CSV table of C-alpha atoms in Angstrom, one decimal:
chain,number,residue,atom,x,y,z
Q,1,UNK,CA,175.9,168.8,150.1
Q,2,UNK,CA,172.6,170.3,150.7
Q,3,UNK,CA,172.4,170.5,154.9
Q,4,UNK,CA,169.6,169.4,156.7
Q,5,UNK,CA,168.5,171.6,158.9
Q,6,UNK,CA,166.3,172.0,162.1
Q,7,UNK,CA,162.9,173.9,162.5
Q,8,UNK,CA,163.4,177.5,163.2
Q,9,UNK,CA,162.1,177.3,166.8
Q,10,UNK,CA,164.8,174.6,167.8
Q,11,UNK,CA,167.5,176.9,166.2
Q,12,UNK,CA,168.4,179.1,169.6
Q,13,UNK,CA,171.9,179.4,169.0
Q,14,UNK,CA,173.0,181.8,166.6
Q,15,UNK,CA,175.7,179.8,165.3
Q,16,UNK,CA,178.1,182.6,163.8
Q,17,UNK,CA,177.9,184.7,166.6
Q,18,UNK,CA,178.4,181.6,169.1
Q,19,UNK,CA,181.2,180.2,167.2
Q,20,UNK,CA,182.4,184.0,167.2
Q,21,UNK,CA,182.4,184.1,170.8
Q,22,UNK,CA,183.9,180.7,171.6
Q,23,UNK,CA,186.6,181.4,168.9
Q,24,UNK,CA,187.7,184.8,170.8
Q,25,UNK,CA,187.7,183.4,174.3
Q,26,UNK,CA,190.0,180.5,173.1
Q,27,UNK,CA,192.4,182.9,171.4
Q,28,UNK,CA,192.7,185.1,174.6
Q,29,UNK,CA,193.5,181.7,176.1
Q,30,UNK,CA,196.3,180.5,173.8
Q,31,UNK,CA,197.8,184.3,174.0
Q,32,UNK,CA,197.8,184.1,177.6
Q,33,UNK,CA,199.4,180.7,177.9
Q,34,UNK,CA,202.4,181.5,175.5
Q,35,UNK,CA,202.9,184.4,176.8
Q,36,UNK,CA,203.1,182.8,180.4
Q,37,UNK,CA,205.6,180.2,178.6
Q,38,UNK,CA,207.6,183.1,177.3
Q,39,UNK,CA,208.0,184.4,181.1
Q,40,UNK,CA,208.7,181.2,182.2
Q,41,UNK,CA,211.4,180.2,179.8
Q,42,UNK,CA,214.9,180.1,181.5
Q,43,UNK,CA,217.3,183.1,181.0
Q,44,UNK,CA,214.2,185.6,180.0
Q,45,UNK,CA,212.1,185.7,182.8
Q,46,UNK,CA,212.0,189.2,183.7
Q,47,UNK,CA,211.2,190.3,179.9
Q,48,UNK,CA,207.3,191.2,180.6
Q,49,UNK,CA,206.7,193.9,178.1
Q,50,UNK,CA,207.1,192.0,174.8
Q,51,UNK,CA,210.1,190.6,173.0
Q,52,UNK,CA,213.6,192.0,173.9
Q,53,UNK,CA,216.5,192.5,171.5
Q,54,UNK,CA,218.3,188.9,171.5
Q,55,UNK,CA,215.2,187.1,172.7
Q,56,UNK,CA,216.6,183.4,171.6
Q,57,UNK,CA,212.9,181.7,171.0
Q,58,UNK,CA,210.2,184.5,170.0
Q,59,UNK,CA,211.0,185.3,166.1
Q,60,UNK,CA,210.8,181.5,165.3
Q,61,UNK,CA,209.0,179.8,168.0
Q,62,UNK,CA,206.2,181.8,170.3
Q,63,UNK,CA,205.5,184.3,167.5
Q,64,UNK,CA,204.5,181.9,165.2
Q,65,UNK,CA,202.4,180.0,167.4
Q,66,UNK,CA,199.6,182.0,167.0
Q,67,UNK,CA,200.0,183.0,163.0
Q,68,UNK,CA,197.4,180.1,162.2
Q,69,UNK,CA,195.3,180.6,165.4
Q,70,UNK,CA,195.0,184.2,164.4
Q,71,UNK,CA,193.9,183.8,160.6
Q,72,UNK,CA,190.3,183.8,159.8
Q,73,UNK,CA,188.6,180.5,160.7
Q,74,UNK,CA,185.4,179.0,162.5
Q,75,UNK,CA,186.8,177.5,165.4
Q,76,UNK,CA,184.5,174.3,165.1
Q,77,UNK,CA,186.4,172.2,167.5
Q,78,UNK,CA,186.7,174.3,170.9
Q,79,UNK,CA,183.0,175.6,170.4
Q,80,UNK,CA,181.8,171.9,170.0
Q,81,UNK,CA,183.4,171.2,173.3
Q,82,UNK,CA,182.2,174.1,175.0
Q,83,UNK,CA,178.7,173.4,173.8
Q,84,UNK,CA,179.1,170.1,174.8
Q,85,UNK,CA,179.7,171.0,178.0
Q,86,UNK,CA,177.3,173.9,178.6
Q,87,UNK,CA,174.4,172.1,177.2
Q,88,UNK,CA,174.7,169.1,179.6
Q,89,UNK,CA,174.8,171.7,182.5
Q,90,UNK,CA,178.5,172.7,183.0
Q,91,UNK,CA,179.8,176.0,183.0
Q,92,UNK,CA,182.5,177.9,180.5
Q,93,UNK,CA,185.0,178.3,182.8
Q,94,UNK,CA,185.0,174.2,183.2
Q,95,UNK,CA,185.2,173.7,179.0
Q,96,UNK,CA,187.3,176.6,178.3
Q,97,UNK,CA,191.2,175.6,179.3
Q,98,UNK,CA,190.6,172.0,177.5
Q,99,UNK,CA,188.6,173.9,174.5
Q,100,UNK,CA,191.9,175.9,173.8
Q,101,UNK,CA,194.0,172.8,174.2
Q,102,UNK,CA,191.9,171.5,171.3
Q,103,UNK,CA,192.7,173.9,169.1
Q,104,UNK,CA,196.2,174.6,170.0
Q,105,UNK,CA,196.5,170.6,168.6
Q,106,UNK,CA,194.7,171.5,165.8
Q,107,UNK,CA,196.8,174.0,164.8
Q,108,UNK,CA,199.7,172.0,165.4
Q,109,UNK,CA,198.6,169.2,163.2
Q,110,UNK,CA,197.8,171.5,160.2
Q,111,UNK,CA,201.7,172.7,160.5
Q,112,UNK,CA,202.7,169.5,160.2
Q,113,UNK,CA,199.9,168.4,158.0
Q,114,UNK,CA,201.0,171.3,155.6
Q,115,UNK,CA,204.5,169.9,155.5
Q,116,UNK,CA,203.8,166.4,154.9
Q,117,UNK,CA,201.2,167.2,152.1
Q,118,UNK,CA,203.8,170.2,151.0
Q,119,UNK,CA,201.0,172.9,150.5
Q,120,UNK,CA,201.3,176.1,149.7
Q,121,UNK,CA,198.1,177.7,151.1
Q,122,UNK,CA,196.5,177.5,154.6
Q,123,UNK,CA,193.6,180.0,155.6
Q,124,UNK,CA,194.1,182.3,152.8
Q,125,UNK,CA,197.9,183.0,153.7
Q,126,UNK,CA,201.5,181.0,152.7
Q,127,UNK,CA,201.7,177.8,154.7
Q,128,UNK,CA,204.3,178.1,157.9
Q,129,UNK,CA,206.8,176.3,156.1
Q,130,UNK,CA,206.5,177.6,153.0
Q,131,UNK,CA,207.2,181.2,154.7
Q,132,UNK,CA,209.7,180.3,157.5
Q,133,UNK,CA,211.2,176.8,156.1
Q,134,UNK,CA,210.1,173.3,156.7
Q,135,UNK,CA,212.8,173.1,160.1
Q,136,UNK,CA,211.1,175.7,162.0
Q,137,UNK,CA,207.7,175.1,160.7
Q,138,UNK,CA,208.2,171.5,162.4
Q,139,UNK,CA,209.4,173.1,165.4
Q,140,UNK,CA,206.7,175.4,165.8
Q,141,UNK,CA,204.4,172.6,165.7
Q,142,UNK,CA,206.0,170.4,167.9
Q,143,UNK,CA,206.1,173.4,170.4
Q,144,UNK,CA,202.6,173.9,170.0
Q,145,UNK,CA,202.2,170.0,171.0
Q,146,UNK,CA,204.5,170.7,174.0
Q,147,UNK,CA,202.1,173.7,175.7
Q,148,UNK,CA,198.9,171.2,175.6
Q,149,UNK,CA,200.3,169.1,178.4
Q,150,UNK,CA,200.0,172.1,181.7
Q,151,UNK,CA,196.4,173.1,181.1
Q,152,UNK,CA,195.6,169.6,181.0
Q,153,UNK,CA,197.6,168.8,184.3
Q,154,UNK,CA,195.3,172.5,185.6
Q,155,UNK,CA,192.2,170.8,185.0
Q,156,UNK,CA,192.9,168.5,188.0
Q,157,UNK,CA,192.0,171.6,190.3
Q,158,UNK,CA,189.4,173.0,187.7
Q,159,UNK,CA,187.0,169.7,187.0
Q,160,UNK,CA,188.9,167.1,189.8
Q,161,UNK,CA,190.8,164.3,189.7
Q,162,UNK,CA,189.2,161.9,188.1
Q,163,UNK,CA,187.7,164.1,185.0
Q,164,UNK,CA,191.0,165.6,184.5
Q,165,UNK,CA,192.4,162.0,184.4
Q,166,UNK,CA,189.7,161.0,182.2
Q,167,UNK,CA,190.4,164.0,179.9
Q,168,UNK,CA,194.2,163.4,179.8
Q,169,UNK,CA,193.3,159.7,178.7
Q,170,UNK,CA,190.9,161.2,176.2
Q,171,UNK,CA,194.1,163.5,174.6
Q,172,UNK,CA,196.0,160.9,174.4
Q,173,UNK,CA,193.8,158.6,172.7
Q,174,UNK,CA,193.0,161.1,170.1
Q,175,UNK,CA,196.5,161.6,169.2
Q,176,UNK,CA,197.2,158.1,168.6
Q,177,UNK,CA,194.1,157.7,166.2
Q,178,UNK,CA,194.9,160.7,164.7
Q,179,UNK,CA,198.4,160.1,163.8
Q,180,UNK,CA,197.3,156.7,162.8
Q,181,UNK,CA,194.6,158.1,160.2
Q,182,UNK,CA,197.5,160.4,159.0
Q,183,UNK,CA,200.1,157.2,158.6
Q,184,UNK,CA,196.9,155.4,156.6
Q,185,UNK,CA,196.5,158.3,154.2
Q,186,UNK,CA,200.2,158.6,153.6
Q,187,UNK,CA,200.7,155.2,152.9
Q,188,UNK,CA,198.0,155.0,150.4
Q,189,UNK,CA,199.9,157.7,148.3
Q,190,UNK,CA,203.1,156.6,148.7
Q,191,UNK,CA,202.7,153.0,147.3
Q,192,UNK,CA,199.8,154.6,145.0
Q,193,UNK,CA,197.1,152.8,146.3
Q,194,UNK,CA,194.0,152.8,144.8
Q,195,UNK,CA,191.5,149.8,144.9
Q,196,UNK,CA,189.9,151.2,148.0
Q,197,UNK,CA,186.4,150.7,149.2
Q,198,UNK,CA,184.2,153.6,150.8
Q,199,UNK,CA,184.3,151.8,153.9
Q,200,UNK,CA,188.3,152.1,154.1
Q,201,UNK,CA,187.9,155.9,153.1
Q,202,UNK,CA,185.6,156.4,155.9
Q,203,UNK,CA,187.7,154.4,158.6
Q,204,UNK,CA,191.0,156.1,157.4
Q,205,UNK,CA,188.7,159.5,158.1
Q,206,UNK,CA,187.2,158.9,161.1
Q,207,UNK,CA,191.1,158.2,162.9
Q,208,UNK,CA,192.7,161.3,160.7
Q,209,UNK,CA,189.4,163.8,161.5
Q,210,UNK,CA,186.7,162.3,163.4
Q,211,UNK,CA,188.6,162.2,166.8
Q,212,UNK,CA,190.4,165.1,167.2
Q,213,UNK,CA,187.9,167.0,165.3
Q,214,UNK,CA,184.6,165.6,166.7
Q,215,UNK,CA,185.0,162.8,168.6
Q,216,UNK,CA,187.2,164.2,171.7
Q,217,UNK,CA,185.8,167.7,171.4
Q,218,UNK,CA,182.0,166.0,172.7
Q,219,UNK,CA,183.5,163.7,175.0
Q,220,UNK,CA,185.6,166.2,176.9
Q,221,UNK,CA,182.7,168.7,176.6
Q,222,UNK,CA,180.6,166.1,178.5
Q,223,UNK,CA,183.9,164.9,180.9
Q,224,UNK,CA,184.2,169.0,181.9
Q,225,UNK,CA,180.2,168.7,182.7
Q,226,UNK,CA,180.3,165.5,184.5
Q,227,UNK,CA,178.1,163.7,182.3
Q,228,UNK,CA,176.2,160.7,182.4
Q,229,UNK,CA,178.5,157.7,180.6
Q,230,UNK,CA,175.7,156.8,178.5
Q,231,UNK,CA,175.1,160.1,177.1
Q,232,UNK,CA,178.9,160.5,176.3
Q,233,UNK,CA,178.6,156.9,174.4
Q,234,UNK,CA,175.4,158.2,172.4
Q,235,UNK,CA,177.4,162.0,171.7
Q,236,UNK,CA,180.2,160.0,169.9
Q,237,UNK,CA,177.9,157.9,168.0
Q,238,UNK,CA,176.4,161.2,166.6
Q,239,UNK,CA,180.0,163.0,166.5
Q,240,UNK,CA,181.4,159.7,164.1
Q,241,UNK,CA,178.9,160.0,161.5
Q,242,UNK,CA,178.9,163.9,161.4
Q,243,UNK,CA,182.9,163.9,160.9
Q,244,UNK,CA,182.5,161.7,158.3
Q,245,UNK,CA,179.8,163.9,156.3
Q,246,UNK,CA,182.0,167.0,157.7
Q,247,UNK,CA,185.3,165.2,155.6
Q,248,UNK,CA,183.3,164.5,152.5
Q,249,UNK,CA,181.8,167.6,152.1
Q,250,UNK,CA,185.2,169.6,152.8
Q,251,UNK,CA,186.9,166.9,150.2
Q,252,UNK,CA,184.0,168.4,147.9
Q,253,UNK,CA,184.3,172.1,148.5
Q,254,UNK,CA,187.9,171.6,147.7
Q,255,UNK,CA,187.0,170.5,143.8
Q,256,UNK,CA,184.2,173.0,143.5
Q,257,UNK,CA,185.5,176.1,145.5
Q,258,UNK,CA,187.9,178.4,144.9
Q,259,UNK,CA,190.7,179.2,146.7
Q,260,UNK,CA,189.5,182.1,148.3
Q,261,UNK,CA,186.3,180.4,149.0
Q,262,UNK,CA,188.0,177.4,150.9
Q,263,UNK,CA,191.3,179.0,152.5
Q,264,UNK,CA,193.9,176.7,151.0
Q,265,UNK,CA,194.9,175.5,147.5
Q,266,UNK,CA,192.0,174.8,144.9
Q,267,UNK,CA,192.0,171.4,144.0
Q,268,UNK,CA,195.0,171.0,146.7
Q,269,UNK,CA,193.7,167.2,147.2
Q,270,UNK,CA,194.1,166.3,143.6
Q,271,UNK,CA,197.4,167.8,143.3
Q,272,UNK,CA,198.6,165.9,146.6
Q,273,UNK,CA,197.4,162.8,145.3
Q,274,UNK,CA,194.7,162.5,148.4
Q,275,UNK,CA,192.3,159.4,148.4
Q,276,UNK,CA,189.3,161.1,149.0
Q,277,UNK,CA,186.1,159.1,148.6
Q,278,UNK,CA,185.2,161.7,145.2
Q,279,UNK,CA,188.3,160.5,143.6
Q,280,UNK,CA,188.4,156.6,145.1
Q,281,UNK,CA,184.8,156.4,143.1
Q,282,UNK,CA,185.8,157.9,140.0
Q,283,UNK,CA,188.9,155.3,139.7
Q,284,UNK,CA,186.6,152.2,140.8
Q,285,UNK,CA,183.6,153.1,138.1
Q,286,UNK,CA,186.2,154.5,135.1
Q,287,UNK,CA,187.3,152.6,132.1
Q,288,UNK,CA,190.4,150.8,132.3
Q,289,UNK,CA,192.4,152.6,130.0
Q,290,UNK,CA,191.5,156.0,131.7
Q,291,UNK,CA,191.8,154.7,135.0
Q,292,UNK,CA,195.2,153.7,133.8
Q,293,UNK,CA,195.5,157.5,132.8
Q,294,UNK,CA,194.9,158.5,136.2
Q,295,UNK,CA,196.6,155.9,138.4
Q,296,UNK,CA,199.6,157.1,136.1
Q,297,UNK,CA,199.2,160.3,137.1
Q,298,UNK,CA,198.9,159.9,140.7
Q,299,UNK,CA,201.8,157.9,140.7
Q,300,UNK,CA,204.1,161.5,140.0
Q,301,UNK,CA,205.4,163.6,142.9
Q,302,UNK,CA,203.8,166.9,143.8
Q,303,UNK,CA,205.7,170.0,143.2
Q,304,UNK,CA,207.7,171.5,146.0
Q,305,UNK,CA,206.9,175.4,146.9
Q,306,UNK,CA,210.1,176.0,145.0
Q,307,UNK,CA,209.7,174.6,141.8
Q,308,UNK,CA,205.6,175.2,141.2
Q,309,UNK,CA,206.1,177.9,138.8
Q,310,UNK,CA,209.0,176.8,137.0
Q,311,UNK,CA,206.8,174.4,134.1
Q,312,UNK,CA,204.6,177.9,133.4
Q,313,UNK,CA,208.0,180.0,133.4
Q,314,UNK,CA,209.5,177.6,130.9
Q,315,UNK,CA,206.4,177.3,128.8
Q,316,UNK,CA,206.1,181.2,128.2
Q,317,UNK,CA,209.8,181.4,127.7
Q,318,UNK,CA,209.3,178.9,124.5
Q,319,UNK,CA,206.2,180.9,123.5
Q,320,UNK,CA,208.1,184.3,123.8
Q,321,UNK,CA,211.2,182.2,121.4
Q,322,UNK,CA,213.3,182.7,124.4
Q,323,UNK,CA,214.1,179.0,124.9
Q,324,UNK,CA,214.4,176.5,122.3
Q,325,UNK,CA,212.0,173.4,122.8
Q,326,UNK,CA,214.8,170.9,123.2
Q,327,UNK,CA,216.3,173.4,125.7
Q,328,UNK,CA,212.9,173.3,127.6
Q,329,UNK,CA,213.0,169.5,127.4
Q,330,UNK,CA,216.7,169.4,128.6
Q,331,UNK,CA,216.0,171.6,131.6
Q,332,UNK,CA,212.5,169.4,132.7
Q,333,UNK,CA,214.6,166.4,132.8
Q,334,UNK,CA,217.6,168.2,134.6
Q,335,UNK,CA,215.0,169.3,137.4
Q,336,UNK,CA,212.9,166.4,137.3
Q,337,UNK,CA,209.8,168.1,136.6
Q,338,UNK,CA,208.7,164.9,134.3
Q,339,UNK,CA,208.0,162.9,137.4
Q,340,UNK,CA,206.3,166.1,138.7
Q,341,UNK,CA,202.1,166.6,138.5
Q,342,UNK,CA,201.3,169.1,136.3
Q,343,UNK,CA,198.2,171.3,136.2
Q,344,UNK,CA,197.1,169.8,132.6
Q,345,UNK,CA,197.3,166.1,134.6
Q,346,UNK,CA,195.4,167.8,137.8
Q,347,UNK,CA,192.1,168.9,135.4
Q,348,UNK,CA,192.1,165.5,133.6
Q,349,UNK,CA,191.7,164.2,137.1
Q,350,UNK,CA,188.8,166.5,137.5
Q,351,UNK,CA,187.7,165.7,134.3
Q,352,UNK,CA,187.4,161.9,135.3
Q,353,UNK,CA,185.4,162.9,138.4
Q,354,UNK,CA,182.9,164.8,136.6
Q,355,UNK,CA,182.4,162.0,134.1
Q,356,UNK,CA,182.1,159.3,136.5
Q,357,UNK,CA,179.4,161.3,138.8
Q,358,UNK,CA,181.4,161.2,141.5
Q,359,UNK,CA,181.1,164.6,143.6
Q,360,UNK,CA,177.3,163.5,143.6
Q,361,UNK,CA,178.1,160.1,145.2
Q,362,UNK,CA,180.1,161.7,147.7
Q,363,UNK,CA,177.1,164.2,148.4
Q,364,UNK,CA,174.7,161.3,149.1
Q,365,UNK,CA,177.0,159.3,151.2
Q,366,UNK,CA,177.4,162.6,153.2
Q,367,UNK,CA,173.6,162.7,153.0
Q,368,UNK,CA,173.6,159.5,155.0
Q,369,UNK,CA,176.0,160.1,157.6
Q,370,UNK,CA,174.2,163.8,158.0
Q,371,UNK,CA,171.2,161.7,159.0
Q,372,UNK,CA,172.6,159.0,160.7
Q,373,UNK,CA,174.3,162.0,162.9
Q,374,UNK,CA,170.7,163.4,163.5
Q,375,UNK,CA,169.1,159.9,164.6
Q,376,UNK,CA,172.3,159.4,167.0
Q,377,UNK,CA,172.3,163.1,168.5
Q,378,UNK,CA,168.1,163.0,169.2
Q,379,UNK,CA,168.5,159.9,170.7
Q,380,UNK,CA,171.5,161.3,173.4
Q,381,UNK,CA,169.5,164.5,173.9
Q,382,UNK,CA,165.9,163.7,174.7
Q,383,UNK,CA,165.1,165.5,176.9
Q,384,UNK,CA,168.1,167.6,177.7
Q,385,UNK,CA,167.7,171.3,178.5
Q,386,UNK,CA,170.1,173.9,179.5
Q,387,UNK,CA,169.7,176.0,181.6
Q,388,UNK,CA,173.2,177.7,181.1
Q,389,UNK,CA,172.3,178.7,177.7
Q,390,UNK,CA,168.5,178.7,177.5
Q,391,UNK,CA,168.6,176.1,174.6
Q,392,UNK,CA,168.5,172.0,174.2
Q,393,UNK,CA,171.4,169.6,173.4
Q,394,UNK,CA,169.9,169.2,169.7
Q,395,UNK,CA,169.6,172.8,168.9
Q,396,UNK,CA,173.5,173.3,169.7
Q,397,UNK,CA,174.4,170.4,168.4
Q,398,UNK,CA,172.5,170.7,164.9
Q,399,UNK,CA,173.4,174.4,164.2
Q,400,UNK,CA,177.1,173.3,164.6
Q,401,UNK,CA,176.7,170.5,162.2
Q,402,UNK,CA,174.7,173.0,159.6
Q,403,UNK,CA,177.8,175.2,159.7
Q,404,UNK,CA,180.2,172.3,159.3
Q,405,UNK,CA,180.0,172.7,155.6
Q,406,UNK,CA,181.8,176.0,155.9
Q,407,UNK,CA,185.7,176.3,156.2
Q,408,UNK,CA,187.2,176.0,159.6
């Protein structure tokens, strides 16, 4: 997607440096939050110098909570919260705990999503469940969500009772919308639904990604700054459209980028059967025979991590003469490999997408939402000077969205 950029004179914020600085502050808060929780845990209050032998929690809980946050990432969500607060006249200290909670939510959602999607790679490394098992991964995600409550309650002293309660209410609404969006997508995959429009996809994306990645970070930043409710409403329109553009671009990168570039499984969305705007366009516009074949492929299951290399292993053994064709077929039936999506079938889905021009269609739709986001942003930030940062609301927001096409 060609990313629209504002004139250089408006880009007072250096996006990479701003994101890096925000993320470093947030990680420091998370490290202290987890350390404080370890000290608070019954039975280990006195263990203040690292994990002692016999610690029942550390190796399978608290040590793992920082696994994903410490991996390479942009930290877009907390940066949006902080930038919104500062752009509207608030200070860093008012927004930092709430921004850190957003990052904790994000990484907890990623841990759970990876289990649900059976993903193998996250941010360039093995997913938490691939490295430590599903049960431990799910519990770590649950623990991260549990840790979000204390900082939100502490906001009462930091920003006042009214804003603190509104931030808490925003987080509750964010959680509800996010799991609703995830439920929509999981149900589409379960029922192998494909007769879906771009609008259906957008509704799902706004719920699953938009609320916790853009809408609530900007709303909470504005609440930390005690901003005018009308400005909050206009910023939410901006955030909604930006979230759609962001997710479409992320879907495109998943198809055209390599694993090193995107930090997760290349073409993972096709392996998982996700109903992206790209795939839905290809299915809607394909010839009936091609569509039927694609739908049949999508009806198959995703290979488990433990079985991921088995089909290629059996093929190699057959090629080397160490396994007869009949023996290979028998093993494939016994392991249920015929019901699993294969690499050749994922390639076939990609060929259909390319033949239907679906990536170009997705990029056009992303540009439409990007321009709508720009219009909402300019309406919300005219004029809006920011003594705290020396820039304008428009500058930081457009800068953040110009970075939104990258991996976060």
